[in-house]
Short mmCIF file of C-alpha atoms in Angstrom, two decimals:
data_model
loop_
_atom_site.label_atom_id
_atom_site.label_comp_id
_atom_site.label_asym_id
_atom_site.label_seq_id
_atom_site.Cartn_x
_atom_site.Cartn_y
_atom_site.Cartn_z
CA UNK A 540 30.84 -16.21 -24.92
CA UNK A 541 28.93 -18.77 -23.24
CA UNK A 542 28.06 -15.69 -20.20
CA UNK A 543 27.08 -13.57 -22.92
CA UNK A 544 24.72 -15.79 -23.82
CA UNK A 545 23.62 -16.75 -20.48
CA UNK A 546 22.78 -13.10 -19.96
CA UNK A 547 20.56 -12.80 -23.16
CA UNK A 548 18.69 -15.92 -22.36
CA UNK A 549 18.07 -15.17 -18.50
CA UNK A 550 17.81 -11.42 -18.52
CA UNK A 551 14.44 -11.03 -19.06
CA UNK A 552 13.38 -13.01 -16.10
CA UNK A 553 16.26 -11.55 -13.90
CA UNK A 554 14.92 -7.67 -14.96
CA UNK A 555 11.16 -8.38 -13.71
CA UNK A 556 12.15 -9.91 -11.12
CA UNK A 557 14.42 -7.24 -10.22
CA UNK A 558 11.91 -4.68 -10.82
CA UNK A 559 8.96 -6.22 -8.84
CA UNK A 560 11.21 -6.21 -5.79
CA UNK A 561 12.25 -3.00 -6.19
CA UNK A 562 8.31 -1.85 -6.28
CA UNK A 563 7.73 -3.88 -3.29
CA UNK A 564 10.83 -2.50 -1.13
CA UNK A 565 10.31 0.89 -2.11
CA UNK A 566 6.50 0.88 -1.12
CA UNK A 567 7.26 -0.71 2.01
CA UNK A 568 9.97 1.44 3.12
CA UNK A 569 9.19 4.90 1.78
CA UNK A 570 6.21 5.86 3.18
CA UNK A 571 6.18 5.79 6.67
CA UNK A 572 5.90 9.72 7.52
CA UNK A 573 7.12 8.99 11.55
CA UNK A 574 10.14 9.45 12.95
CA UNK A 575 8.80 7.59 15.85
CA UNK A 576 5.47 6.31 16.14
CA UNK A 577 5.07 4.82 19.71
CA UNK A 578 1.25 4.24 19.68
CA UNK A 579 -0.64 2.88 16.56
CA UNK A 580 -2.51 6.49 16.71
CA UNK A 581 0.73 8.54 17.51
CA UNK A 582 3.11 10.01 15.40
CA UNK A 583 6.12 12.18 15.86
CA UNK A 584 6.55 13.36 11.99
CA UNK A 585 10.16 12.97 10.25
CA UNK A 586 12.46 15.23 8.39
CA UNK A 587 10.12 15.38 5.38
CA UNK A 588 7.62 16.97 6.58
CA UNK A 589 9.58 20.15 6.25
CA UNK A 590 8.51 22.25 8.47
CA UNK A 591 6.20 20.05 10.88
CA UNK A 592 9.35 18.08 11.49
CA UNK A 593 9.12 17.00 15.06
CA UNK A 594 5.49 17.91 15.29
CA UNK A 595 3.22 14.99 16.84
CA UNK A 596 -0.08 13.89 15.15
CA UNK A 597 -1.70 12.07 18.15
CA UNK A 598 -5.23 11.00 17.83
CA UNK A 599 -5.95 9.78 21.84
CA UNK A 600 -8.78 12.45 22.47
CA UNK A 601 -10.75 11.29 19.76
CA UNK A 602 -10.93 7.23 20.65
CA UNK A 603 -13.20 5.61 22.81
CA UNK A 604 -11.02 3.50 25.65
CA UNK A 605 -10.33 0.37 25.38
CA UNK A 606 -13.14 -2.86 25.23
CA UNK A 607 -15.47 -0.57 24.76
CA UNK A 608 -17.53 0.08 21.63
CA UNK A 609 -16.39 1.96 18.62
CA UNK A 610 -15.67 5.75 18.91
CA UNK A 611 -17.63 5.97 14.90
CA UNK A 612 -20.70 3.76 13.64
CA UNK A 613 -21.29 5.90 10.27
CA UNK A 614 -22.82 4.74 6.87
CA UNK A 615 -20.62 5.18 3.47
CA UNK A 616 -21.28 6.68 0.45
CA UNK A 617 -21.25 2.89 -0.63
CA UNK A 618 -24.08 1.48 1.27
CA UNK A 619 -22.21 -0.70 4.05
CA UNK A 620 -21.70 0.32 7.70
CA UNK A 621 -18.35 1.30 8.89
CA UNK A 622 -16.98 1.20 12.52
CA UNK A 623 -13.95 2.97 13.64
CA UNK A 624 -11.75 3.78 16.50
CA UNK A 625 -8.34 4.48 16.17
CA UNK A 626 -5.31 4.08 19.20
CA UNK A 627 -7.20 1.20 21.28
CA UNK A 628 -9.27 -2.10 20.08
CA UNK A 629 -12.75 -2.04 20.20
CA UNK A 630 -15.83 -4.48 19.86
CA UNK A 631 -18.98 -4.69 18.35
CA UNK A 632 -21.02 -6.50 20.80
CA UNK A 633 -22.07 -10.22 19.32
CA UNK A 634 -20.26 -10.28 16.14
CA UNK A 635 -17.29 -11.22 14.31
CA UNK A 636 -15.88 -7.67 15.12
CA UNK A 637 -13.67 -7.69 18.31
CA UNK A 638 -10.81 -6.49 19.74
CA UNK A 639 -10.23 -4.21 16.07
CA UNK A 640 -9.90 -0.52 15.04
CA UNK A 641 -12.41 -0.89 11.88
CA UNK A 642 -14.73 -2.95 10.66
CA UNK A 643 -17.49 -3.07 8.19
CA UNK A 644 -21.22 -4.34 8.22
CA UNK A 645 -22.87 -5.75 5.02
CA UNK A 646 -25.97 -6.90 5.46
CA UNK A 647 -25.70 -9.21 8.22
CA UNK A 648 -21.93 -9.30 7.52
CA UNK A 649 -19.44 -7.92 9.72
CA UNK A 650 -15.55 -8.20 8.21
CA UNK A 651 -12.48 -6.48 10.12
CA UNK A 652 -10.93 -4.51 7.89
CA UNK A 653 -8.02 -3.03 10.23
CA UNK A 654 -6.35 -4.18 13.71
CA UNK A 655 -4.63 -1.40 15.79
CA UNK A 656 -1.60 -3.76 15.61
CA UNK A 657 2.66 -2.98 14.61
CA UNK A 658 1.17 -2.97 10.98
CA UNK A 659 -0.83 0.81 11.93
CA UNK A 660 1.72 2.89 10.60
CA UNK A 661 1.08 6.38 9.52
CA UNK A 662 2.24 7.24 5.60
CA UNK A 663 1.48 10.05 3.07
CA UNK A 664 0.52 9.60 -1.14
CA UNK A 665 -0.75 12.17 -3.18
CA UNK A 666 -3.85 13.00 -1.38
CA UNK A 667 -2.11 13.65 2.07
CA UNK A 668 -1.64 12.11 5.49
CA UNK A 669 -3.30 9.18 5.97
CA UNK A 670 -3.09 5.67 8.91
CA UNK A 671 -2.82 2.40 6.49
CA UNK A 672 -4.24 -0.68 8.73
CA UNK A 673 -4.23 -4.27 7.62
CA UNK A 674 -7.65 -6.51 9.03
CA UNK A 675 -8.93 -9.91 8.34
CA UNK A 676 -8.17 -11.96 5.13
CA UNK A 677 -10.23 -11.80 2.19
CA UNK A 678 -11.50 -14.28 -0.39
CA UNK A 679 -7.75 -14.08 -1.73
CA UNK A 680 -6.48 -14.93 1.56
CA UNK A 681 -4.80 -11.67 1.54
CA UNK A 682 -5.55 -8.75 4.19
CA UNK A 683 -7.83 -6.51 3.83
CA UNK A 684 -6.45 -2.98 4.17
CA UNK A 685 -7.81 0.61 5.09
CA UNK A 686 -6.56 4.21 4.89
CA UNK A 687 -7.83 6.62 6.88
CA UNK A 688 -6.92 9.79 5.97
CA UNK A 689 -6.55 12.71 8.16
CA UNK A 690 -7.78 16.08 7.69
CA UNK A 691 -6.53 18.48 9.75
CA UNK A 692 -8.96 21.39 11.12
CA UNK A 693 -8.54 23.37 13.66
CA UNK A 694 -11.80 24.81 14.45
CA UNK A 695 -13.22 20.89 14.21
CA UNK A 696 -13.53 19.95 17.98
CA UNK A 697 -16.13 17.51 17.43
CA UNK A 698 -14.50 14.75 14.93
CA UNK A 699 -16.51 13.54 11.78
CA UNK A 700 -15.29 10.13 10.24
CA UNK A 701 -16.47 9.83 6.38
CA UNK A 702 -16.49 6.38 4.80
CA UNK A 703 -16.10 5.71 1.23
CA UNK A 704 -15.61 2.21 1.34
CA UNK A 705 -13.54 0.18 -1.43
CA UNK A 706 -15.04 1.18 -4.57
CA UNK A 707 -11.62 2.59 -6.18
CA UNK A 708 -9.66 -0.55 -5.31
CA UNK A 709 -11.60 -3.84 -3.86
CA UNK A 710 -10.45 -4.85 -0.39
CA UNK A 711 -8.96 -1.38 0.07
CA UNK A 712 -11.27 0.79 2.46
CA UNK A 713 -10.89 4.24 2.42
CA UNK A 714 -12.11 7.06 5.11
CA UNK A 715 -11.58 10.85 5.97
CA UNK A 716 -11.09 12.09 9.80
CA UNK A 717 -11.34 15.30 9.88
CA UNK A 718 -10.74 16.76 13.40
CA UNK A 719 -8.05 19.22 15.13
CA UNK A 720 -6.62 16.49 16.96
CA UNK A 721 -5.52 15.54 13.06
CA UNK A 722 -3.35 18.64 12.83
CA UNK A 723 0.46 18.18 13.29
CA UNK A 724 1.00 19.88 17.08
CA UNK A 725 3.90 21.03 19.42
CA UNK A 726 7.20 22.79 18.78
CA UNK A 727 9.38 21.98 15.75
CA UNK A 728 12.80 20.79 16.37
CA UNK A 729 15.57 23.73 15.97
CA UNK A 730 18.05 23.60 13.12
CA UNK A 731 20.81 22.70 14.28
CA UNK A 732 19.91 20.67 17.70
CA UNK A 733 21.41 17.45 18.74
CA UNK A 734 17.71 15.81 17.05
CA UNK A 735 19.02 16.95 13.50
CA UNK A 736 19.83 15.03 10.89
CA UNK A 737 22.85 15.86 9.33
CA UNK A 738 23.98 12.67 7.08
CA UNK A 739 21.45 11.06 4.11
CA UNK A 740 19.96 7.73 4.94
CA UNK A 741 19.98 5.55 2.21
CA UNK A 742 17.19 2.64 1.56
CA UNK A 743 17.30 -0.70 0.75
CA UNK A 744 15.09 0.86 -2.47
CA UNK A 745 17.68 3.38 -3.20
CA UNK A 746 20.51 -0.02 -3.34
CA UNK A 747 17.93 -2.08 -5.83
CA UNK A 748 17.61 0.39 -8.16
CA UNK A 749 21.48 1.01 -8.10
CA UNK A 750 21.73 -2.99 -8.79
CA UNK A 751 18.59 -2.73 -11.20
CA UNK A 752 20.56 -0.28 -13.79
CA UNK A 753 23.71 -2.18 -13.45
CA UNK A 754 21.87 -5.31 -14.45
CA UNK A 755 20.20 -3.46 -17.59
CA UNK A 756 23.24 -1.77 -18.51
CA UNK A 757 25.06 -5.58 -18.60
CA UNK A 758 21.74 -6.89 -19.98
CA UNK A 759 22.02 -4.48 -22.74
CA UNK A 760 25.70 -4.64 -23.37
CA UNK A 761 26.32 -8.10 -23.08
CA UNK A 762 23.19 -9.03 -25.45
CA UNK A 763 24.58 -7.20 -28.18
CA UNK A 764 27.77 -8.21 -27.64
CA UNK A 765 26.55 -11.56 -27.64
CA UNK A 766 23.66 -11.09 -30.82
CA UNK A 767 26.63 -9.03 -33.26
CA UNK A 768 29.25 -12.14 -32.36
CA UNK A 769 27.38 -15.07 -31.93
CA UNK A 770 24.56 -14.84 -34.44
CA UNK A 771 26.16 -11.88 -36.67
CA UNK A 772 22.88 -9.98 -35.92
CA UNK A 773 22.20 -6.64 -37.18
CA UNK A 774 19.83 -3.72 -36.63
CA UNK A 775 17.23 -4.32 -34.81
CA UNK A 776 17.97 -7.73 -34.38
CA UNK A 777 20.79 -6.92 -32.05
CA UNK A 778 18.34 -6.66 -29.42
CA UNK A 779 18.20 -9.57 -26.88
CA UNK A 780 15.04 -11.41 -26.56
CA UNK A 781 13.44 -8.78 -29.03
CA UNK A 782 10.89 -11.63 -29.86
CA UNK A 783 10.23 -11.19 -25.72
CA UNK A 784 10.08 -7.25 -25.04
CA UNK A 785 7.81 -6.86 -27.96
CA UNK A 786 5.23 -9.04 -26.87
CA UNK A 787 6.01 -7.57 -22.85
CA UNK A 788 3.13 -5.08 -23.48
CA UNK A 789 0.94 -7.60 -24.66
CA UNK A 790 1.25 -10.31 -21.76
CA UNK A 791 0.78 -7.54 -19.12
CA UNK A 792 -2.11 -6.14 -20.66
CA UNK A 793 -3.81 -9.94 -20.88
CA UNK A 794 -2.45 -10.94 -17.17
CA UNK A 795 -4.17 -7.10 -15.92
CA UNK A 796 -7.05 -8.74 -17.72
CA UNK A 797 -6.91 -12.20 -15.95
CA UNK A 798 -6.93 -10.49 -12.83
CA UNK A 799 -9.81 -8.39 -13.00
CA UNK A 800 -12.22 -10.81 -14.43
CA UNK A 801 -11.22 -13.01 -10.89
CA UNK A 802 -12.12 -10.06 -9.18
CA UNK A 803 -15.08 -9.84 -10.70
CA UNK A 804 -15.98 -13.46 -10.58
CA UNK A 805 -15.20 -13.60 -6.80
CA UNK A 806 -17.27 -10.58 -6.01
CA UNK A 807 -20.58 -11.39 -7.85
CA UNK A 808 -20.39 -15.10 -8.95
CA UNK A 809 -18.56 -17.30 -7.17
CA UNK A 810 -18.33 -21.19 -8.42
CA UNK A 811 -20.21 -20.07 -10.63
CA UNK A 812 -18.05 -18.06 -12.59
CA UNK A 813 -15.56 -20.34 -12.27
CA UNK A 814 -17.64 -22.73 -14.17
CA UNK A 815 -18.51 -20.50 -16.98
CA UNK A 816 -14.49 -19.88 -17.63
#
């Protein structure tokens, strides 16, 4: 009785918990689209790119070499002034950008907003291929991160770098190379060749959500258990921390708010807005 109960009064904690680290594990470990990505600009794609399996995206021919300037000085449909070059670090003479693969100019403001460091890794969402890149800290002390995203065109010989800056998601830059050298190239592995893969790879995802549904599933059970024995509950009231999950919606809803109004505070006020709350 006295684990029943310690399962109705923790569980709640022990769930979100569980669940924010199985967001975090499976959005570190599931996107990388590389089998093997030897160069922060070169990728040899994996098994789930079907049928560009073993292809290589490889974007040397389109970077300037190394210490040199950017390869892409280009305004965004923001406003601000975005440099780029992807595989090797480059500088913009006199300023706080060096030895970086992108940058970005406001006013007399220069940030780094992505190192061609072991954090370039190439990755895929909804909207396609793309090279994440972490850069400098921002006023969260947090990295700054950019997605380029890579449009493949064959006929594009000449690259062209768009820049839409962060204005979906602050601190998250976005651009759009389009460019043959963006295309998945070379010959696909053969079915069947010593390179296959023939057993399933499981992630460390895949194990937290196994451990996740046991811990509802005990959660759930031993609650009850613990609510119909204990406390002779009935109904509705047989649900652990009831009091809890029906206020749930609530707090998230009013901690998304918190958030947002910091944002907003740290983006156009400053102390200021700090005083006014």
């Amino acid at each position: 009785m006295a684990i029943l109960g310690k399962v109705a009064t923790f569980g709640p904690t022990l769930l979100v918990l569980l669940a924010l680290g199985v967001f975090n594990v499976q959005f570190a470990y599931c996107q990388s689209i590389c089998s093997s990505q030897p160069t922060p600009c070169k990728c040899v794609l994996n098994s789930a790119q079907g049928s560009d399996q073993g292809k290589t995206i490889d974007l040397a021919p389109v970077a300037n070499a190394p210490g040199t300037v950017p390869k892409f000085n280009v305004e965004g449909v923001d406003g601000f002034v975005y440099f780029y070059n992807p595989c090797h670090d480059a500088s913009v003479p006199s300023t706080e950008c060096d030895s970086m693969a992108a940058c970005q100019l406001w006013q007399s403001v220069y940030s780094v907003i992505g190192y061609n460091d072991n954090k370039a890794q190439f990755r895929q969402d909804a909207r396609g291929k793309y090279i994440y890149y972490e850069g400098a800290l921002n006023n969260f002390l947090e990295p700054r991160k950019t997605h380029v995203y890579l449009e493949c065109d064959e006929a594009q010989l000449q690259p062209i770098l768009k820049a839409e800056g962060d204005l979906s998601t602050p601190y998250l830059y976005v651009m759009q190379l389009t460019s043959k050298w963006a295309c998945p190239e070379g010959e696909v592995a053969p079915t069947g060749s010593f390179h296959s893969e023939t057993t399933v790879s499981v992630s460390i995802g895949t194990y937290m959500c196994i451990g996740l549904i046991v811990i509802v599933f005990v959660y759930v059970a031993g609650g009850v258990a613990y609510m119909a024995i204990k406390n002779e509950a009935r109904g509705a009231d047989l649900i652990p921390n009831r009091e809890f999950w029906m206020d749930f919606p609530k707090l998230i809803k009013d901690g998304g708010a918190f958030i947002v109004d910091m944002i907003r505070s740290r983006r156009g006020g400053g102390e200021k807005a700090y005083e006014q709350m």
